[in-house]
Short mmCIF file of C-alpha atoms in Angstrom, two decimals:
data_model
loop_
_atom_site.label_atom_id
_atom_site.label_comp_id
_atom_site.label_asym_id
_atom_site.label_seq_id
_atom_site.Cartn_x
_atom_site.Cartn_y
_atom_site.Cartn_z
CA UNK S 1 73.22 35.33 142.85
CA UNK S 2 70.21 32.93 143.00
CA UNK S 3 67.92 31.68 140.39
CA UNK S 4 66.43 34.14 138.24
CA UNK S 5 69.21 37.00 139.60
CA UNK S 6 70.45 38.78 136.42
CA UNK S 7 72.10 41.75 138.17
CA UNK S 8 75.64 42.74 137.60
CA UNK S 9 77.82 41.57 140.38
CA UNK S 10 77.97 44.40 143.00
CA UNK S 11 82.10 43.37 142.77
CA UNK S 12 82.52 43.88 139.17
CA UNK S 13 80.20 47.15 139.36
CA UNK S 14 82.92 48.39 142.13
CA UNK S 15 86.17 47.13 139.81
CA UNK S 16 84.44 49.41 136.88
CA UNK S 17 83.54 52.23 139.09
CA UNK S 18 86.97 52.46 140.55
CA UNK S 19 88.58 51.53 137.01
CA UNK S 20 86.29 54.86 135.34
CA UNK S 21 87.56 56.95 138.36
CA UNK S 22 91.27 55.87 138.01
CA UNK S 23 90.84 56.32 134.21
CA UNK S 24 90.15 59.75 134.73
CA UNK S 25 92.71 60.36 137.78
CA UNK S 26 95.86 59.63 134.74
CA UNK S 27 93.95 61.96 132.17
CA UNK S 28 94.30 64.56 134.50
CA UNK S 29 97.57 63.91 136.65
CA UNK S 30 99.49 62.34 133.69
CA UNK S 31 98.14 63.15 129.80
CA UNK S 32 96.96 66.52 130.47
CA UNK S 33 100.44 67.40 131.73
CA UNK S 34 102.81 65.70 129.51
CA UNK S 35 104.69 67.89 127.55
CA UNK S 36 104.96 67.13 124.10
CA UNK S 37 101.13 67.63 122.15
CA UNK S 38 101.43 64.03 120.47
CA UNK S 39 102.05 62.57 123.66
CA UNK S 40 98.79 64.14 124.76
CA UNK S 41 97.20 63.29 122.29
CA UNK S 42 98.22 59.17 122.17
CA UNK S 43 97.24 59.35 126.16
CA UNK S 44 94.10 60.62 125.67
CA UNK S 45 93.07 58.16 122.82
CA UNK S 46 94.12 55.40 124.92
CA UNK S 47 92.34 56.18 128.20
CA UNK S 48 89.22 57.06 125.50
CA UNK S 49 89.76 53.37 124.67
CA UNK S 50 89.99 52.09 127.95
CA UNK S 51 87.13 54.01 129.21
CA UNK S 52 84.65 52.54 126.34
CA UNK S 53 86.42 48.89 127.19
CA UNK S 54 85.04 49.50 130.56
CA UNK S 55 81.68 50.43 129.50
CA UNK S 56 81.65 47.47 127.49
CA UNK S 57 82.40 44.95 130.35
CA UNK S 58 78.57 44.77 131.68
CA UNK S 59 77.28 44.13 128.42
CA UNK S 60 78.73 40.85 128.38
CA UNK S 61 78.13 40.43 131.78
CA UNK S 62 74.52 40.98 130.76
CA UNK S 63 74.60 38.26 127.96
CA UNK S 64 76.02 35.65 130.10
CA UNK S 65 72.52 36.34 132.69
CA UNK S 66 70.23 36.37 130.05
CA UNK S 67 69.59 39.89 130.09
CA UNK S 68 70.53 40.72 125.87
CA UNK S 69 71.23 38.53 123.09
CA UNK S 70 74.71 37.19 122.95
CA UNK S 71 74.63 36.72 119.54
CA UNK S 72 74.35 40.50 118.87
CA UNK S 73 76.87 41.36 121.59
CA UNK S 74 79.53 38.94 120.95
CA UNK S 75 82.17 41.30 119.91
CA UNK S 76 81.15 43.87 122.32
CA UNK S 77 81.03 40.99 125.11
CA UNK S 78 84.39 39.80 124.09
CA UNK S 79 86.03 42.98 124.35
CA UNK S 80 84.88 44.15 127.37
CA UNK S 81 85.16 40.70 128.90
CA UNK S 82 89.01 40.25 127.95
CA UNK S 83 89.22 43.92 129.40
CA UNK S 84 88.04 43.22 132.31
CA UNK S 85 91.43 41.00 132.99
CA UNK S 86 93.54 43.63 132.41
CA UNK S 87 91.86 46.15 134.49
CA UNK S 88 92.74 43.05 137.44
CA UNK S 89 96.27 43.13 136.82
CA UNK S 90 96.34 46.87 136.61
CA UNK S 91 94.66 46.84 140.00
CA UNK S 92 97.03 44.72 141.33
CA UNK S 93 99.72 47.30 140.11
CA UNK S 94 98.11 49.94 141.39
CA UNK S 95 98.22 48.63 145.00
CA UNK S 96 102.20 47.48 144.31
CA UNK S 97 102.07 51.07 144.10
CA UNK S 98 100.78 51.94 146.77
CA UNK S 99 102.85 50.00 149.57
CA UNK S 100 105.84 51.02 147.07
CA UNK S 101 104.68 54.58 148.05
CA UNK S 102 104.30 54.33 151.69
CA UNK S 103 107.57 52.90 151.51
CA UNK S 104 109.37 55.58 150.22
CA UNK S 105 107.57 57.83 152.46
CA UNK S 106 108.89 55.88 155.44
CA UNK S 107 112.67 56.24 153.56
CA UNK S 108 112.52 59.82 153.35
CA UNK S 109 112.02 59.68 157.48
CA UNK S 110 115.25 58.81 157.34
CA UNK S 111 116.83 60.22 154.31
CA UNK S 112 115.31 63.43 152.92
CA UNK S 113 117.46 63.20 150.17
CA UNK S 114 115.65 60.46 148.76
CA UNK S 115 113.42 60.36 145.42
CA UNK S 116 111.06 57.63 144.99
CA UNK S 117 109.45 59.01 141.76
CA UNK S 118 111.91 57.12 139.31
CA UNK S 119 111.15 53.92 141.05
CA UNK S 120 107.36 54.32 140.90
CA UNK S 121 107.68 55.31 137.22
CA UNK S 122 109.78 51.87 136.29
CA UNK S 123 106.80 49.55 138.34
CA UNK S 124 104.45 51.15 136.60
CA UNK S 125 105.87 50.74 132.90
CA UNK S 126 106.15 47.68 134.41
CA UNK S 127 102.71 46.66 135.17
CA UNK S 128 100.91 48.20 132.60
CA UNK S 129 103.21 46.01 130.36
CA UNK S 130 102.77 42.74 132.09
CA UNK S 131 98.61 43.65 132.29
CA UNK S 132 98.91 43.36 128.93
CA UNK S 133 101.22 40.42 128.16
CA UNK S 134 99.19 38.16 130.41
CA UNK S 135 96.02 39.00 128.88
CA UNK S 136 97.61 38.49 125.18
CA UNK S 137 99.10 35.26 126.99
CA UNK S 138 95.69 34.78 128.88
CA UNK S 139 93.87 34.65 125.49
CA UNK S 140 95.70 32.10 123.53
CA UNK S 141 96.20 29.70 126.60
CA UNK S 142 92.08 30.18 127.07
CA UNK S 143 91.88 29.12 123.59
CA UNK S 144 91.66 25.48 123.17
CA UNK S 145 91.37 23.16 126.44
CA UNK S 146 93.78 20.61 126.62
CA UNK S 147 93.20 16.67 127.34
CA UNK S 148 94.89 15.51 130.54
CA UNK S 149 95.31 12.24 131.43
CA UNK S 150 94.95 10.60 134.79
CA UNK S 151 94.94 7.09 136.71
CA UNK S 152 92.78 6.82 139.48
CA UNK S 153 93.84 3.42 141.80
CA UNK S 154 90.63 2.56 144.03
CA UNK S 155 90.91 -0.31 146.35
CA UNK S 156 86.83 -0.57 146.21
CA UNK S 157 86.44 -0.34 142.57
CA UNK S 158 85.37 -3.90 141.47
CA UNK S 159 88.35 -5.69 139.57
CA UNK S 160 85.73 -6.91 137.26
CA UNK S 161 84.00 -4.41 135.83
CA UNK S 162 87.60 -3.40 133.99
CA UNK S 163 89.62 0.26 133.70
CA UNK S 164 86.52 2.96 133.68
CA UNK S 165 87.65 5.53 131.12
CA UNK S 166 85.53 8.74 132.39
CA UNK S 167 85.78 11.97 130.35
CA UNK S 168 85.22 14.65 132.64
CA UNK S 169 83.72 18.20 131.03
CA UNK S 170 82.86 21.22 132.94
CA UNK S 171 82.57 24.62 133.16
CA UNK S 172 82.20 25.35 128.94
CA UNK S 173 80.76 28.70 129.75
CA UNK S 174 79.03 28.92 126.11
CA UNK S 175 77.17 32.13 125.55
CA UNK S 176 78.33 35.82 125.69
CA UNK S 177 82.25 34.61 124.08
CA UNK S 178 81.62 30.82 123.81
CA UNK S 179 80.00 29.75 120.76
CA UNK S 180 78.76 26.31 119.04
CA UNK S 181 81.94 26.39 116.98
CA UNK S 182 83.16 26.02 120.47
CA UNK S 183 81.44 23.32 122.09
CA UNK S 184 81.74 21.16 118.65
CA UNK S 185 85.53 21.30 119.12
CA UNK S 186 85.42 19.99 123.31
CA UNK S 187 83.13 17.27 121.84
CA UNK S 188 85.53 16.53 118.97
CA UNK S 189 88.00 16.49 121.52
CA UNK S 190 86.97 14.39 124.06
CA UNK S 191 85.43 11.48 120.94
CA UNK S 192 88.96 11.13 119.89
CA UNK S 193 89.86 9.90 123.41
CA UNK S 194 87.60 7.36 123.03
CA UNK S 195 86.07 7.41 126.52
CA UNK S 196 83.53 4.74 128.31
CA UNK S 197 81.54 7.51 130.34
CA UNK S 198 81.20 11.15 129.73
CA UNK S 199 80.38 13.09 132.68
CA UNK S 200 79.86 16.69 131.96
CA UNK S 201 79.82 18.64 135.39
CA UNK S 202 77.88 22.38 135.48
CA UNK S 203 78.35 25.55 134.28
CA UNK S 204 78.17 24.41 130.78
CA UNK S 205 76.54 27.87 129.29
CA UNK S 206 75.97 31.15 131.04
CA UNK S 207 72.27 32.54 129.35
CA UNK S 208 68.59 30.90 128.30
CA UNK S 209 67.92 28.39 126.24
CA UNK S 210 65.97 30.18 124.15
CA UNK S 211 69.17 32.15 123.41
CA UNK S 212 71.99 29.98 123.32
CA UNK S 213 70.10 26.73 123.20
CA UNK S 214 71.45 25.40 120.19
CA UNK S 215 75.37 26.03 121.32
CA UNK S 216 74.64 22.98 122.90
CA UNK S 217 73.58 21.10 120.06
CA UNK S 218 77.18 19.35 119.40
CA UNK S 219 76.46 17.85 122.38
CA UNK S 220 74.52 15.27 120.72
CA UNK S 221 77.64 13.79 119.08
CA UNK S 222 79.21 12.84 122.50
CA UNK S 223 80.30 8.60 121.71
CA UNK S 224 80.29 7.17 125.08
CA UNK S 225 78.87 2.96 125.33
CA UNK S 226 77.96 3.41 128.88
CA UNK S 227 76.48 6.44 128.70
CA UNK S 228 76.74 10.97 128.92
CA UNK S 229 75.54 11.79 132.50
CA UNK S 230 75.17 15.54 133.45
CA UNK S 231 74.74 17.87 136.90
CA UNK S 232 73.37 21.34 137.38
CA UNK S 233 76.31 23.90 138.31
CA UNK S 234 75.53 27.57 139.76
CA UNK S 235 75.49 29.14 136.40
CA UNK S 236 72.71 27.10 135.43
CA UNK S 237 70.96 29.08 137.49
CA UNK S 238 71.88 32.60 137.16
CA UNK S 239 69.74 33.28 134.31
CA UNK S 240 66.06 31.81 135.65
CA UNK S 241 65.85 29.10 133.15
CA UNK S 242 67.47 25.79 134.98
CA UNK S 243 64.42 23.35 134.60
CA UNK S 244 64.59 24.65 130.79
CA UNK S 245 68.29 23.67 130.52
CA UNK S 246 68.20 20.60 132.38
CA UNK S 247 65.55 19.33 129.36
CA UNK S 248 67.20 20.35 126.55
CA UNK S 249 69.91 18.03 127.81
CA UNK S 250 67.80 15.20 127.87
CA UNK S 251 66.77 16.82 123.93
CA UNK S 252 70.32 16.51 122.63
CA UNK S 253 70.86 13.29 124.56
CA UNK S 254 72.75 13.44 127.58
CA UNK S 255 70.81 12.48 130.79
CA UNK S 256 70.33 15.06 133.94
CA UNK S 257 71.19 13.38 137.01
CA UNK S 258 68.34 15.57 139.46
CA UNK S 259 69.36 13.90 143.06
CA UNK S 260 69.34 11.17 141.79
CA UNK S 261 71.49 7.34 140.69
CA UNK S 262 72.02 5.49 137.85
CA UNK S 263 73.84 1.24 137.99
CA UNK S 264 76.35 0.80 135.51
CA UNK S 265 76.65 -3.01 134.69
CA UNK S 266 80.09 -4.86 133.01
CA UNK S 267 81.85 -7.91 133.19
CA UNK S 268 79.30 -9.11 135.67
CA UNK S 269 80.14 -6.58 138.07
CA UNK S 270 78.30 -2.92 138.58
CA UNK S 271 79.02 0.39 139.72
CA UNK S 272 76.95 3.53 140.98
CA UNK S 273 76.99 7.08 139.68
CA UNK S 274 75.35 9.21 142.18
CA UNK S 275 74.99 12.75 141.05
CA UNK S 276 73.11 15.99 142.86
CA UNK S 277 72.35 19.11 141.77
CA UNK S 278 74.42 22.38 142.59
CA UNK S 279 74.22 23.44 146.57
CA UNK S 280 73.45 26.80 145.07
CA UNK S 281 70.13 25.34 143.51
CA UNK S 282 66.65 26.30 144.20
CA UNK S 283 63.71 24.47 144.06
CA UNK S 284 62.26 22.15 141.88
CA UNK S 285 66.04 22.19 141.62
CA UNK S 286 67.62 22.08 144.83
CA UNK S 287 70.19 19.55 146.03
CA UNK S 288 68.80 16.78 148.32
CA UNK S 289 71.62 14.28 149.03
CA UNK S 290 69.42 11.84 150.54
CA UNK S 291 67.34 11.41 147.67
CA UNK S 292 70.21 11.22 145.47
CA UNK S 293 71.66 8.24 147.80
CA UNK S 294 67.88 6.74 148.20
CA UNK S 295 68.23 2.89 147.20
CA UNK S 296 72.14 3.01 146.43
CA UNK S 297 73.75 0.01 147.98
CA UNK S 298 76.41 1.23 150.54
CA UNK S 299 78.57 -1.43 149.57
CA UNK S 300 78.45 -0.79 146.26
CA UNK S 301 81.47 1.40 144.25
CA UNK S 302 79.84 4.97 143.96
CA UNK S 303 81.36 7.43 142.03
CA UNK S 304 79.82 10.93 142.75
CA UNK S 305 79.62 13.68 140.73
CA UNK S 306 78.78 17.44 142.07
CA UNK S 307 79.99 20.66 140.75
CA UNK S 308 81.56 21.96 143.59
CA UNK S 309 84.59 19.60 145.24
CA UNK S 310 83.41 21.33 148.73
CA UNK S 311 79.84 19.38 148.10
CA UNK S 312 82.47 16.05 148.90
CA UNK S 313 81.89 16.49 152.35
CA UNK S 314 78.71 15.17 152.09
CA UNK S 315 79.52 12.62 149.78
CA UNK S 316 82.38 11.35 151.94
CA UNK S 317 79.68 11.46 154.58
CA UNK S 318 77.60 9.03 152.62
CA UNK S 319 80.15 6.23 151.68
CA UNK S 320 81.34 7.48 148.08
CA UNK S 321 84.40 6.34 146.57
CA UNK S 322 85.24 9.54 144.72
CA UNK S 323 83.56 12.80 143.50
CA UNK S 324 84.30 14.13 140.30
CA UNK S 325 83.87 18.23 140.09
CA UNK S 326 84.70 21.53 138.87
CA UNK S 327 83.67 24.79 139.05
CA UNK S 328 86.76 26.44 140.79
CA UNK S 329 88.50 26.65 137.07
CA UNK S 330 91.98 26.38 139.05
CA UNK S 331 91.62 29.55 139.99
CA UNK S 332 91.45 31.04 136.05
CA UNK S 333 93.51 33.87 136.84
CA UNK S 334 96.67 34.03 138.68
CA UNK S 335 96.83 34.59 141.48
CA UNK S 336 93.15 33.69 142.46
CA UNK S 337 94.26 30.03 143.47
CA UNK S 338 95.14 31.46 146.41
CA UNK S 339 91.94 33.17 147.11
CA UNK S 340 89.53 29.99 145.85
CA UNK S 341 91.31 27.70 148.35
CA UNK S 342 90.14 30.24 151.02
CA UNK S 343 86.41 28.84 149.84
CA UNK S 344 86.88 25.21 148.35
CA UNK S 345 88.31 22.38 149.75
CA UNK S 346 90.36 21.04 146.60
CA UNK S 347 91.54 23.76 143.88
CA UNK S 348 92.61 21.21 140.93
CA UNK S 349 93.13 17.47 139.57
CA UNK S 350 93.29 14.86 142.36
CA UNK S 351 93.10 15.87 146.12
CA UNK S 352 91.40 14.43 148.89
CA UNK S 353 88.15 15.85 150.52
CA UNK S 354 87.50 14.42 154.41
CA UNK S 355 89.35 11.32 153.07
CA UNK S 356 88.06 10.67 150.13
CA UNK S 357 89.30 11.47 146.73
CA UNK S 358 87.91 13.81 144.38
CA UNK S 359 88.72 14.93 141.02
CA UNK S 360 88.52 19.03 140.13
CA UNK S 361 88.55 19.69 136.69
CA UNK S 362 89.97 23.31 135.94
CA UNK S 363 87.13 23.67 133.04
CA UNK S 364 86.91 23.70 129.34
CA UNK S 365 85.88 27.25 129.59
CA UNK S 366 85.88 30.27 131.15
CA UNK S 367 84.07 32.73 132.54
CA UNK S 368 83.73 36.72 132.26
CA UNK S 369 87.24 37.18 130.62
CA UNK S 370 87.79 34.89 128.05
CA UNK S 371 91.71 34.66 129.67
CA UNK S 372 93.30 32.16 131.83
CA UNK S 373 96.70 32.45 133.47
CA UNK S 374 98.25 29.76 134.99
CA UNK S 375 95.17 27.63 134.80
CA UNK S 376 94.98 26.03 131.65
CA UNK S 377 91.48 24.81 130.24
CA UNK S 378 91.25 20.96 130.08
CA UNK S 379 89.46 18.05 129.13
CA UNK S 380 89.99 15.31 132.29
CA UNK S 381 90.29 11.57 130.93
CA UNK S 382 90.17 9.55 134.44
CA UNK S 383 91.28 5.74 134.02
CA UNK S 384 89.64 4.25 137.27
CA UNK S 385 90.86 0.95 137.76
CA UNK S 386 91.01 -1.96 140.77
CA UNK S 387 94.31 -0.86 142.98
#
């Protein structure tokens, strides 16, 4: 989506169409024909349930583009937005399912004799029971980021200037689940660490300020000596109000970096933070590399910061040292690693993009389902020191 888009993604619309139609396939193949009237009765409750959990998912899909209030969605948004995990898993089930059938198809080529329907029966208790455990799971690990810890040896990084303690936050996601209550905790957080620089990388809210403005408020209390430095992400975007979102940062404190550096001085030595807006942007908001390079010494240490890890092509381009980013949440929900290495360049923590190393948080946040499997939220505390 660009700038001002506030449609539903045509994928989700698809996963809810299908997930309505498949809703109503089980009523009628499964409920309808069970046997025993309370059995009919507890099957048509839950598919009922599941069918209003469904209908709930593009409300908060609607509150995260600025389309309704989040504030008078939130439990609403929340329950159709942890939903909308299990309906993924049950998907995936579905097409187990379906090679399990053509499978036994293929058997009963050979042997007639051969029932499949037992089988079928046990993968899908199965499923529908793991759906549900790693959403319950999902929730809890989504819950409260985590603070990981990691040295970063750079041969260029001026001996000088001391260990850089960098607290890298992305990807909060505050709006149709995320709350203040929220972002006050990641900023309590990342204080107690103590950091020198606070970075915070995109995606931070999904809505307009005028909306969820003051979830960002806590923000304010971010400790730092040398400084809280910020960069557009895609879901600043989504909602039309970017050039709104990148002021109230400067209103609670933290300074935008639009294309643009800033020199960090210590011990006698400096370094350069380059940062550039998302390579989704639009203008007056669009990334321009060469301006955000314009004047930077090319000898100089320059740590860059982009949301995406695949905009450290062009940084490696351009001399930098090492990108700090986010944005690909480490894939959120298992098994979509697989499927966001297909698209980025680096997936999590510290890889190496065209030869240079870069720095992917998985997120504080989350976004649509308030779940994570597999990818726990974090807080990244980088210790850059002289190798």
């Amino acid at each position: 989506m660009e700038e001002g888009d506030t449609r539903v993604p045509t994928g989700v619309i698809v996963v809810l169409i299908v997930t309505l139609a498949s809703l109503a396939l089980v009523h009628r193949r499964v409920v309808r024909r069970a046997s025993a009237r309370p059995a009919r009765i507890a099957g048509t409750v839950a598919v009922v349930l599941a069918g209003l959990l469904t209908l709930a998912t593009p409300v908060g899909l609607l509150a995260g583009n600025g389309r309704i209030d989040p504030d008078r969605w939130r439990w609403i948004s929340a329950a159709g937005l942890t939903w909308l995990a299990t309906v993924f898993y049950l998907l995936l089930t579905l097409l187990v399912l379906g090679v399990l059938w053509v499978l036994t198809r293929l058997i009963r080529l050979a042997r007639p004799e051969f029932d499949g329907a037992p089988l079928r029966r046990v993968v899908a208790l199965v499923g529908v029971v793991g759906a549900v455990g790693a959403t319950l799971y999902g929730l809890v690990e989504a819950a409260t980021p985590r603070i990981t810890h990691t040295q970063v040896g750079l041969a260029s990084m001026p001996a000088a200037f001391g260990p850089l303690r960098v607290a890298l936050i992305t990807d909060i996601h505050a709006g149709p689940v995320r709350t203040r209550a929220f972002v006050q905790d990641v900023v309590d957080r990342t204080n107690a660490e103590n950091p020198d620089l606070v970075i915070l990388g995109g995606d931070l809210i999904d809505g307009t300020v005028a909306q969820i403005g003051e979830d960002l408020a806590p923000l304010r209390g971010l400790r730092a000596p040398l400084g809280v430095l910020a960069v557009t992400g895609n879901h600043e975007y989504y909602a039309g109000d970017a050039v709104n979102w990148v002021q109230r940062w400067r209103d609670v404190g933290v300074r935008p970096l639009v294309n643009e550096s800033v020199r960090i001085e210590r011990g006698g030595a400096a370094i350069t933070v380059v940062g550039v807006n998302d390579r989704k942007g639009t203008a007056p908001l669009a990334v321009d590399y060469d301006a955000a390079f314009a004047g930077v010494d090319p000898s100089a240490f320059a740590l860059a910061v982009a949301h995406e890890p695949l905009q450290g092509r062009e940084f490696a381009r351009r001399g930098a040292d090492l990108q700090v980013a986010g944005h690909t949440h480490g894939g959120q929900l298992w098994p979509f690693r697989y499927f966001v290495k297909l698209q980025q360049p680096a997936l999590q923590g510290l890889e190496s993009v065209d030869g240079m190393p870069v720095y992917t948080s998985r997120g504080a946040g989350a976004w649509g389902p308030p779940v994570r499997v597999a990818a726990p939220p974090e807080i990244a505390i980088l210790e850059l020191r002289a190798a």
